[in-house]
Tab-separated table of C-alpha atoms in Angstrom:
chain	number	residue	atom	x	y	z
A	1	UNK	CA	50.162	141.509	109.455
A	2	UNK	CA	53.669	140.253	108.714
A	3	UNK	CA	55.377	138.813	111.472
A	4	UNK	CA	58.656	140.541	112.983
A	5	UNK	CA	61.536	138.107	111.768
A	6	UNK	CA	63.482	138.697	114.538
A	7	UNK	CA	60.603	137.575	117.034
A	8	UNK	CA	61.759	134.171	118.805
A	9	UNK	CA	57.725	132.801	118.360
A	10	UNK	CA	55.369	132.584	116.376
A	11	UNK	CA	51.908	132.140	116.670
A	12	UNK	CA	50.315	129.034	114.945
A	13	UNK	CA	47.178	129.139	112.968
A	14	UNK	CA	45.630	127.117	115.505
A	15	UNK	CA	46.925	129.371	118.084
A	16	UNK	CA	49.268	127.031	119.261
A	17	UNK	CA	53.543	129.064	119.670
A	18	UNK	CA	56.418	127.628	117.838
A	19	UNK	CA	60.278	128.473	118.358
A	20	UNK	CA	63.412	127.128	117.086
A	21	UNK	CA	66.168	127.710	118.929
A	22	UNK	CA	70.008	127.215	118.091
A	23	UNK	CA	71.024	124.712	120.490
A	24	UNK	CA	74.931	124.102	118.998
A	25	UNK	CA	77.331	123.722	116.192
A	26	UNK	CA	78.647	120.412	114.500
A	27	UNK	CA	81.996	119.789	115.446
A	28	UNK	CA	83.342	119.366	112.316
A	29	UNK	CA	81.100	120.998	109.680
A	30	UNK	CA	80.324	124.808	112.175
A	31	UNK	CA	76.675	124.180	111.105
A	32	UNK	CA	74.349	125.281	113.666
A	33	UNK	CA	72.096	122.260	115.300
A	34	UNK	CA	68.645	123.669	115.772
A	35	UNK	CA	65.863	122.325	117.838
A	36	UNK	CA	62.223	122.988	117.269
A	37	UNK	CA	59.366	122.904	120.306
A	38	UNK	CA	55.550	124.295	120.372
A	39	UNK	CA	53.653	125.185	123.184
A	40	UNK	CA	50.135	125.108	123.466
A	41	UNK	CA	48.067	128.111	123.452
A	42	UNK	CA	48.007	131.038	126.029
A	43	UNK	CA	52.129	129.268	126.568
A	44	UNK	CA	53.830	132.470	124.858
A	45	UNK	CA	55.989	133.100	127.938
A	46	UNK	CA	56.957	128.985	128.355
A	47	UNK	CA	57.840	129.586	124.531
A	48	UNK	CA	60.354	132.234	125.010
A	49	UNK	CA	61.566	131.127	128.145
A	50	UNK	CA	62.279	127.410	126.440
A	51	UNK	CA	63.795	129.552	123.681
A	52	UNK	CA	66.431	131.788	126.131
A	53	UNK	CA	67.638	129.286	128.094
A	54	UNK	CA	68.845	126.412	124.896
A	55	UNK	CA	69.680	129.166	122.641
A	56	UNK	CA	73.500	129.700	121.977
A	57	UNK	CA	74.685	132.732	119.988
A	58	UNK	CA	74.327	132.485	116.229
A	59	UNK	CA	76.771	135.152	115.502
A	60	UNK	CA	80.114	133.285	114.504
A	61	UNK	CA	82.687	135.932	116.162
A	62	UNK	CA	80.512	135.201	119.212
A	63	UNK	CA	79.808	131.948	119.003
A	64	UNK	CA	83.397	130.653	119.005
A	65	UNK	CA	84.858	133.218	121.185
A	66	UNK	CA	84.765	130.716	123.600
A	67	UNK	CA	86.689	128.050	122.108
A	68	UNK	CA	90.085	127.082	123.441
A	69	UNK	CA	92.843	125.181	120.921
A	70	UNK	CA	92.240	121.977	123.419
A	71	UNK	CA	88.208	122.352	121.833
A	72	UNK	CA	89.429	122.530	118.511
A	73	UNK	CA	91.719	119.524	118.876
A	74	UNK	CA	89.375	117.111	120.146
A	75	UNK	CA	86.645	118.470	117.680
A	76	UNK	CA	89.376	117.373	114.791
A	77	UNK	CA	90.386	113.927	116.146
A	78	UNK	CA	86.258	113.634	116.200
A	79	UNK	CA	86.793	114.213	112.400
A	80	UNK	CA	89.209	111.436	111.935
A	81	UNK	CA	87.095	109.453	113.856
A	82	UNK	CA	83.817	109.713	111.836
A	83	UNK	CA	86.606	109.302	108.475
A	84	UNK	CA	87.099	106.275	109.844
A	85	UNK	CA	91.073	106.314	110.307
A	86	UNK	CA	92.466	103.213	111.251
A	87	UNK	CA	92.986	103.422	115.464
A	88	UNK	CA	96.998	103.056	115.319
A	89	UNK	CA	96.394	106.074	113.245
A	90	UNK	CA	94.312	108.039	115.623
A	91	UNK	CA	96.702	107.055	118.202
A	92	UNK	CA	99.675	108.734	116.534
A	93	UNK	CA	98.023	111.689	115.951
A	94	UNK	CA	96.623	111.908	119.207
A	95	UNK	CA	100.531	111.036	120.919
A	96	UNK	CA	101.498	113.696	118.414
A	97	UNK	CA	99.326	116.451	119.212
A	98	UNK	CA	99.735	116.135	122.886
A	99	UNK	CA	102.183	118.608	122.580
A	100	UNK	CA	100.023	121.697	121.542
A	101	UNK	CA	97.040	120.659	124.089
A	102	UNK	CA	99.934	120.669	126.557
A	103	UNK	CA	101.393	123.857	125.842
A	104	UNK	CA	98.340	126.096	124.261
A	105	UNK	CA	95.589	123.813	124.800
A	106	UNK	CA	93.610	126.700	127.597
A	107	UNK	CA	94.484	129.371	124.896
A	108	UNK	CA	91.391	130.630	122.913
A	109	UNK	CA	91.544	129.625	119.464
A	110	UNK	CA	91.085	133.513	118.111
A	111	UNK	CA	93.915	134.577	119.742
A	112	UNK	CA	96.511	132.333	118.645
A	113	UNK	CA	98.745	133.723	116.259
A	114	UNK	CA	101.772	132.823	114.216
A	115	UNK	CA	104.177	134.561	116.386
A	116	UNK	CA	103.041	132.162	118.977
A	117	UNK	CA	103.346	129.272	116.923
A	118	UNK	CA	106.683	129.758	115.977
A	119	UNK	CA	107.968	130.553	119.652
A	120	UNK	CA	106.179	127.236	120.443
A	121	UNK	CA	108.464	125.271	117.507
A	122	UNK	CA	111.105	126.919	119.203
A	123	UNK	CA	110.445	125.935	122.851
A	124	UNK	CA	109.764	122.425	121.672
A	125	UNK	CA	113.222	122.059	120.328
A	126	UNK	CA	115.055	123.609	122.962
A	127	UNK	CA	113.316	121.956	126.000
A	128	UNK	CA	110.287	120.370	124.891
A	129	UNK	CA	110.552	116.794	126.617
A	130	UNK	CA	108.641	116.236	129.624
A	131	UNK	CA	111.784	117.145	131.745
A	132	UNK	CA	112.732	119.418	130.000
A	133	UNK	CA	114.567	118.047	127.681
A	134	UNK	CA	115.001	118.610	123.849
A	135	UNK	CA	113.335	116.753	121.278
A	136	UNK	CA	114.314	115.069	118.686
A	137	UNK	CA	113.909	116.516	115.457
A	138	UNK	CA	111.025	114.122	114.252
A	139	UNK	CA	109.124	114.335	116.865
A	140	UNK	CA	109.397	117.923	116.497
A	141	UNK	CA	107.451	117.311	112.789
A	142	UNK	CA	105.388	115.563	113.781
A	143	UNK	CA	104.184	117.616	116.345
A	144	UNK	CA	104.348	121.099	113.731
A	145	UNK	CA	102.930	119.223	111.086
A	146	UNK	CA	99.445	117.652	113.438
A	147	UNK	CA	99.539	121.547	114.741
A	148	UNK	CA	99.444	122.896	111.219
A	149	UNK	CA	96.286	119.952	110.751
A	150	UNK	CA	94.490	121.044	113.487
A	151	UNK	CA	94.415	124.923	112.559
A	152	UNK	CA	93.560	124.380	108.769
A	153	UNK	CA	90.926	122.197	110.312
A	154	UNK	CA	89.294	125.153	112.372
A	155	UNK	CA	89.951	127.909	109.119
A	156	UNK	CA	88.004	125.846	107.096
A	157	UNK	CA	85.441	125.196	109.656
A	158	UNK	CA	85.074	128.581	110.373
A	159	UNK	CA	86.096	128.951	113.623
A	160	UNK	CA	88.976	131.101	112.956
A	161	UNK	CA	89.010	134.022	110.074
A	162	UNK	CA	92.685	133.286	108.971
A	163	UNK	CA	94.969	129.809	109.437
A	164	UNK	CA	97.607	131.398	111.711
A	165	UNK	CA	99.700	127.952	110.995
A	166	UNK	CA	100.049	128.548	106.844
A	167	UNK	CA	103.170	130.681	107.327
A	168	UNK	CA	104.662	128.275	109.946
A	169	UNK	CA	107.841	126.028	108.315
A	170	UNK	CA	108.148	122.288	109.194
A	171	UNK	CA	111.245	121.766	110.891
A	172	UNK	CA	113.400	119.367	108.565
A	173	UNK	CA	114.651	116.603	110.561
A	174	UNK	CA	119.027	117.118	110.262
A	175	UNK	CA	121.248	113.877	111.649
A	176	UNK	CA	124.587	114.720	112.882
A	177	UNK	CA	127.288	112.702	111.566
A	178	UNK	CA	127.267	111.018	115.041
A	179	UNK	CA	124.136	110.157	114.150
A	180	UNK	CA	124.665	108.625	111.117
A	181	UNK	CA	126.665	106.364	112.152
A	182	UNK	CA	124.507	105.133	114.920
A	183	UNK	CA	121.881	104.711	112.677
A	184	UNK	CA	124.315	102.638	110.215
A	185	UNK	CA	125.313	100.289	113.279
A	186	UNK	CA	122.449	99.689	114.483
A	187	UNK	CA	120.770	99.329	110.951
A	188	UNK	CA	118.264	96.000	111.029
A	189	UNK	CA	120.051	93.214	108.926
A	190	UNK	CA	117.225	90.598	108.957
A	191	UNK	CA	117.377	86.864	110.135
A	192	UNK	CA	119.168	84.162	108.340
A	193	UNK	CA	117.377	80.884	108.307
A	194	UNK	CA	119.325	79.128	111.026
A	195	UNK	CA	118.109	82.440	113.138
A	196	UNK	CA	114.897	81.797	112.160
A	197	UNK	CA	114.527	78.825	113.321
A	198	UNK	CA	116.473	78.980	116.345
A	199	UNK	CA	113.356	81.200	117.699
A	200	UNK	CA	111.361	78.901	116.773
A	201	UNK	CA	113.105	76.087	118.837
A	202	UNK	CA	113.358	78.676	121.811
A	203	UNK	CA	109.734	79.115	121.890
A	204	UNK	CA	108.507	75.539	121.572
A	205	UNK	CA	107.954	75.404	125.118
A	206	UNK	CA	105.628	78.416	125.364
A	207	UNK	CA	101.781	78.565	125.958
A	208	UNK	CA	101.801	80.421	122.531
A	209	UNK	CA	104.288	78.637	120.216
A	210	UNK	CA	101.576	78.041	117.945
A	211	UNK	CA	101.386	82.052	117.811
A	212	UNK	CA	104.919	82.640	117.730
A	213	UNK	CA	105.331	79.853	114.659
A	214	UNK	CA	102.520	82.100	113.103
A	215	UNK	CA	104.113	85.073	113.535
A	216	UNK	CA	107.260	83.453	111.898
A	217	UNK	CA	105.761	82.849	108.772
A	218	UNK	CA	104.563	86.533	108.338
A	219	UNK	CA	101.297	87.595	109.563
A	220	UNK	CA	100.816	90.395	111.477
A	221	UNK	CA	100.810	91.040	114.895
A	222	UNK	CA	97.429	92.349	114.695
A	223	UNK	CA	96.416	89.458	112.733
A	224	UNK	CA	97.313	87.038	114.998
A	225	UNK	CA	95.996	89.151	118.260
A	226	UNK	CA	92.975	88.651	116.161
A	227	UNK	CA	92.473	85.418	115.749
A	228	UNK	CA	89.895	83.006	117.621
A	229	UNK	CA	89.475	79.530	117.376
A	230	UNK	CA	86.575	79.690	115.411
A	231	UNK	CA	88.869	80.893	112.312
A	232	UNK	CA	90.723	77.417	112.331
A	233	UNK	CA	89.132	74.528	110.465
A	234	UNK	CA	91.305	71.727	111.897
A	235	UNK	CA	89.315	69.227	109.506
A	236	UNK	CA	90.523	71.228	106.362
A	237	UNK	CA	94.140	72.376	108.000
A	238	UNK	CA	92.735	76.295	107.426
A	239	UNK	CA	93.343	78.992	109.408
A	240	UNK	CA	90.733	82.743	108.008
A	241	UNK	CA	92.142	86.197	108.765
A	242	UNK	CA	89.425	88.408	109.020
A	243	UNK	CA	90.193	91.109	111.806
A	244	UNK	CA	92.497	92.232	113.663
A	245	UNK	CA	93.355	93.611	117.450
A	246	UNK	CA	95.157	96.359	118.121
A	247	UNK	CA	96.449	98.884	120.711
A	248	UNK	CA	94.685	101.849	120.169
A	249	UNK	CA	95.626	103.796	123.646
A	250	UNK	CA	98.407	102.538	126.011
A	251	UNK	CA	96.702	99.587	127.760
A	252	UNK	CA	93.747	99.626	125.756
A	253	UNK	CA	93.243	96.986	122.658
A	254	UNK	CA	90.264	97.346	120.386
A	255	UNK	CA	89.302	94.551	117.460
A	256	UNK	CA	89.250	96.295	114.017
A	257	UNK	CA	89.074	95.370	110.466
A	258	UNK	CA	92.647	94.053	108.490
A	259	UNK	CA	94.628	96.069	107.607
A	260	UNK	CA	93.266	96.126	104.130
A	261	UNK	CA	90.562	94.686	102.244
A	262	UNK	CA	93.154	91.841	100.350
A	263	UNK	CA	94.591	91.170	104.073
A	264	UNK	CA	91.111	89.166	104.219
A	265	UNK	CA	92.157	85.830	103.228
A	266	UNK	CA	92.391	82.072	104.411
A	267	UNK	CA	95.477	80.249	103.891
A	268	UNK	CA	96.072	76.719	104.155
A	269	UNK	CA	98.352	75.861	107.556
A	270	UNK	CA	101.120	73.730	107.171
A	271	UNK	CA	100.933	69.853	108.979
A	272	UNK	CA	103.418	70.453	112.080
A	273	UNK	CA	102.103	73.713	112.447
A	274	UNK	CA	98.484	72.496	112.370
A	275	UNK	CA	99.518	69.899	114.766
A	276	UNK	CA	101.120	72.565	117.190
A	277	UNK	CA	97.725	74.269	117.728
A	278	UNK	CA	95.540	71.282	118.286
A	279	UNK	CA	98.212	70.867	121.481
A	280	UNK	CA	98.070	74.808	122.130
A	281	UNK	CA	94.001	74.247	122.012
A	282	UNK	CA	94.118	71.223	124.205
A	283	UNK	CA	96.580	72.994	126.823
A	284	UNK	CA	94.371	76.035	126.572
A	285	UNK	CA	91.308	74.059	127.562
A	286	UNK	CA	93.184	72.343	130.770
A	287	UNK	CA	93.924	75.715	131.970
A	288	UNK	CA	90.435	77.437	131.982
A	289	UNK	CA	89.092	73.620	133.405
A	290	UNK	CA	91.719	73.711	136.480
A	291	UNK	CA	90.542	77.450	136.761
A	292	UNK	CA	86.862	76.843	137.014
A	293	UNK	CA	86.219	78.751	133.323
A	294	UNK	CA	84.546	78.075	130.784
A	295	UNK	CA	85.593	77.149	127.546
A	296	UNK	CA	84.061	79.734	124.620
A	297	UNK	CA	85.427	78.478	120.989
A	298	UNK	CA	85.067	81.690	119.885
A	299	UNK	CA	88.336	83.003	122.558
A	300	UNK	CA	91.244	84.608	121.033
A	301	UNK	CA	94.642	81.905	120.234
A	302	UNK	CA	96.463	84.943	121.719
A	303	UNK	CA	94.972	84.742	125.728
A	304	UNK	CA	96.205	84.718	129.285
A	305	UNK	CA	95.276	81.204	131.148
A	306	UNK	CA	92.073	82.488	132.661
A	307	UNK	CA	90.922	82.691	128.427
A	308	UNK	CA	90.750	87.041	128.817
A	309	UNK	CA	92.108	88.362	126.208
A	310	UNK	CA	96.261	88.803	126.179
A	311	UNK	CA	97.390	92.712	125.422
A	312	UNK	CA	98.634	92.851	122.187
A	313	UNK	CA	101.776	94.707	123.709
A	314	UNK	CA	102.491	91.771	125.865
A	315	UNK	CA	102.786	89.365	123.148
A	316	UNK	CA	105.179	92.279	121.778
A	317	UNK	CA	107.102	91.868	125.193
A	318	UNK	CA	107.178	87.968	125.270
A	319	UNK	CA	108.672	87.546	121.777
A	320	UNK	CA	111.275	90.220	123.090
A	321	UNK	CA	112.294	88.009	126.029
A	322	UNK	CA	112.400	84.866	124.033
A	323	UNK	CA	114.446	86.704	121.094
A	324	UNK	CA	116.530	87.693	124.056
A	325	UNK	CA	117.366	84.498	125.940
A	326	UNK	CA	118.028	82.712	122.648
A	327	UNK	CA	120.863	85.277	121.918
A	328	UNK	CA	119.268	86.409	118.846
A	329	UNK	CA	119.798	89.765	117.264
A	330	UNK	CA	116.987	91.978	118.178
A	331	UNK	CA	114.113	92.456	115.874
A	332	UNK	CA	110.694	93.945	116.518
A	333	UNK	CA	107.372	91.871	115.101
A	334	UNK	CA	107.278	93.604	112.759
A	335	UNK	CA	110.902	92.601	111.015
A	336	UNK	CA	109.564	89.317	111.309
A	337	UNK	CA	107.048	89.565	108.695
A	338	UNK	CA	110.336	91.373	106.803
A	339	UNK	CA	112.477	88.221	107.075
A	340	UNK	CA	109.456	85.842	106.572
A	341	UNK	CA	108.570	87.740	102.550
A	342	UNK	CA	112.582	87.629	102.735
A	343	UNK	CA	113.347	83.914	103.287
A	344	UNK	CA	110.423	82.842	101.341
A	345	UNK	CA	111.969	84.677	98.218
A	346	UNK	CA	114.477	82.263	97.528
A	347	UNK	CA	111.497	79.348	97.670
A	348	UNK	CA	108.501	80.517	96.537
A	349	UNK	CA	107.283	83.006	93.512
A	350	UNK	CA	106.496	86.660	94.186
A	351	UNK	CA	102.621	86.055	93.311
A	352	UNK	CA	102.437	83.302	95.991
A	353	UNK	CA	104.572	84.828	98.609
A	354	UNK	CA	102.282	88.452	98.464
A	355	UNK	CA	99.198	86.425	98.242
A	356	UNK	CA	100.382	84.382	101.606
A	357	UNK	CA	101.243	88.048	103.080
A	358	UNK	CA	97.761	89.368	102.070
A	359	UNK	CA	99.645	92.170	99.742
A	360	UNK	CA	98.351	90.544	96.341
A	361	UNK	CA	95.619	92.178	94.189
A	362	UNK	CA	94.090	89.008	93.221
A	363	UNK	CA	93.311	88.460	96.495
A	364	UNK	CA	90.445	91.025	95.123
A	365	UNK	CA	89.493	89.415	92.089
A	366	UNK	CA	87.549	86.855	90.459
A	367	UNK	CA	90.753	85.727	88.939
A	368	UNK	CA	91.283	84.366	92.485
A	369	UNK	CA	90.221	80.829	92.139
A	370	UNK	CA	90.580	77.239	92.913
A	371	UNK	CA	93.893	76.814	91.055
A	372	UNK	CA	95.376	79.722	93.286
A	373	UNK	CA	94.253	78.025	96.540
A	374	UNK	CA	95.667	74.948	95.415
A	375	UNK	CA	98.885	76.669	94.587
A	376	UNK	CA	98.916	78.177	98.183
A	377	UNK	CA	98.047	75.071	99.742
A	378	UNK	CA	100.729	73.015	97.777
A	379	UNK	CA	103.399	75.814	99.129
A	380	UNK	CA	101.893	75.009	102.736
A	381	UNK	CA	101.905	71.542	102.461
A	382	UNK	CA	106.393	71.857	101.553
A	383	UNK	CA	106.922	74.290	104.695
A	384	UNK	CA	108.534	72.709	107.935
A	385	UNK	CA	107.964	75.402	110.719
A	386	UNK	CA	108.563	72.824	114.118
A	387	UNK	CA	111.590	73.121	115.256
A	388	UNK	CA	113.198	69.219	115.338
A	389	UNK	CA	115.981	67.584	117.228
């Protein structure tokens, strides 16, 4: 006798009952997750009881019925999750698409069309801001263009029969001749070398100058955030980049891999500055004694005085302050790495200066060898980064 195929049971040779049941969907492929359980004889009922209650519709139009936009956005950042984008990333796309869970996010995903997408571009640059205010055109973009993600996402999943996004036009970002010129006065000229060192004077008396001189000489803020003392070899005057620590949600930091694979690298540290971090070390270890903490050598350089960990947005803040009271011009972090590759050019060659940076390919090869350390440790050993009287 041939068994009904659309019977929820079946009956086992040893008269034992077996169902599968479909218990969900993966989030990013649509495949249904199915669960298998068997009862023991004379158990038919428990079988399709079991079977009833964990079974979800496998009928697409049905099963996804349900879904809002706000399901299908967090089932896509899931996806850039398990691709392993880098967490800044994630965070700017998450930031970005804030604005269609906002607006559309209790919507069902099915009934979302492109009408309503393009009165949404509208409303978001007429009075999108949180008071009501319009936004600016890139921020606009960016918001369209994560949008546009999201719904190609859930077409190709399945979840929707057509991309209602496709036909929906990018908004290209226009600057006002007003505008233009603000950009052109306020465009970022650099530090000179006096400038330069000036900061670094103006933070010698900080907790973190060794940080701050680090920071002068080009790594990156995540780079340093990352570092622990562990990474220092005070015997060979080395300092290892090998992670990083960044802000991945406002208030949140999380340690992640460099940047890149050739942002791995250990570079020899110049005397004074070598010098300055035995003394930040030292202080370090007279703060967490007077505080009743332990010392752990494996604590991040960049910490507050009880040895937790210092937000990476706070060292962000303090440079600010210091930039500030020394009457600098203001630059971000990052434009410090800028005028570090900048100010080295005139010194150093290219090679040297993008291995120091951790941009250079031979960082990656075997062609990377002794005579390239030496070369890096011979441009150390001619940089003065202590500010002197």
């Amino acid at each position: 006798m041939t068994r009904d195929a659309t019977e929820p049971v079946r009956k086992l040779p040893d008269g034992r009952w077996r169902t599968r049941a479909t218990i969900g969907y993966h989030p990013v492929t649509g495949k249904q997750i199915r669960k298998m359980r068997t009862f023991p004889a004379n158990h038919k009922r428990e079988a399709l009881k079991w079977f009833r209650e964990n079974s979800v519709s496998t009928d697409s139009s049905v099963a996804y019925a349900k879904m809002t936009v706000s399901d299908a956005v967090d089932n896509w950042l899931k996806s850039l999750a398990i691709a392993d984008k880098h967490p800044n990333t994630l965070r700017n796309y998450r930031d970005a698409i804030g604005y269609l869970r906002r607006d559309m996010g209790s919507s069902k995903l099915t009934a979302v069309g492109t009408t309503n997408l393009i009165g949404w571009v509208e409303e978001l640059r007429k009075s999108g801001g949180s008071r009501g205010q319009a936004l600016s055109s890139e921020t606009v973009r960016l918001a369209v263009n994560t949008a546009k993600m999201v719904f190609e996402f859930a077409h190709t999943a399945g979840w929707i029969s057509r991309d209602p996004a496709a036909p929906v036009p990018t908004p290209s970002q226009k600057r006002t001749p007003q505008k233009q010129q603000q950009k052109k006065q306020k465009q970022w000229r650099g530090w000179t070398v006096a400038e330069r060192d000036l900061f670094r004077a103006a933070a010698a008396d900080h907790r973190l100058h060794g940080l701050f001189l680090l920071s002068t000489l080009g790594l990156r803020r995540g780079e340093v955030a990352g570092l622990r003392w562990t990474d220092i070899d005070f015997d060979a005057n080395t300092i290892a980049i090998e992670r990083a620590r960044v802000e991945i949600a406002p208030g949140t930091d999380e340690e992640v891999p460099t940047k890149t694979e050739r942002s791995d690298r250990t570079l020899p540290l110049p005397e004074d500055l070598a010098g300055v971090l035995r003394v930040m070390k030292r202080r370090q270890q007279e703060e967490r004694l007077g505080l009743g903490v332990s010392w752990a050598d494996d604590s991040y350089l960049m910490s507050v005085e009880t040895g937790e960990p210092m937000r990476v947005r706070s060292y962000s803040q303090t440079f600010a302050r210091i930039v500030k009271r020394a009457g600098l011009p203001p630059i971000t972090l990052r434009d410090l790495r800028s005028v570090s590759v900048s100010l080295m050019r005139s010194e150093y060659p290219a090679h040297l200066i993008a291995a120091w940076h951790g941009h250079s390919e031979t960082l990656m090869k075997d062609t990377y060898t002794n005579v390239h350390r030496d070369d890096l440790a011979a441009m150390a050993q001619t940089m003065r980064v202590v500010a002197h009287e």
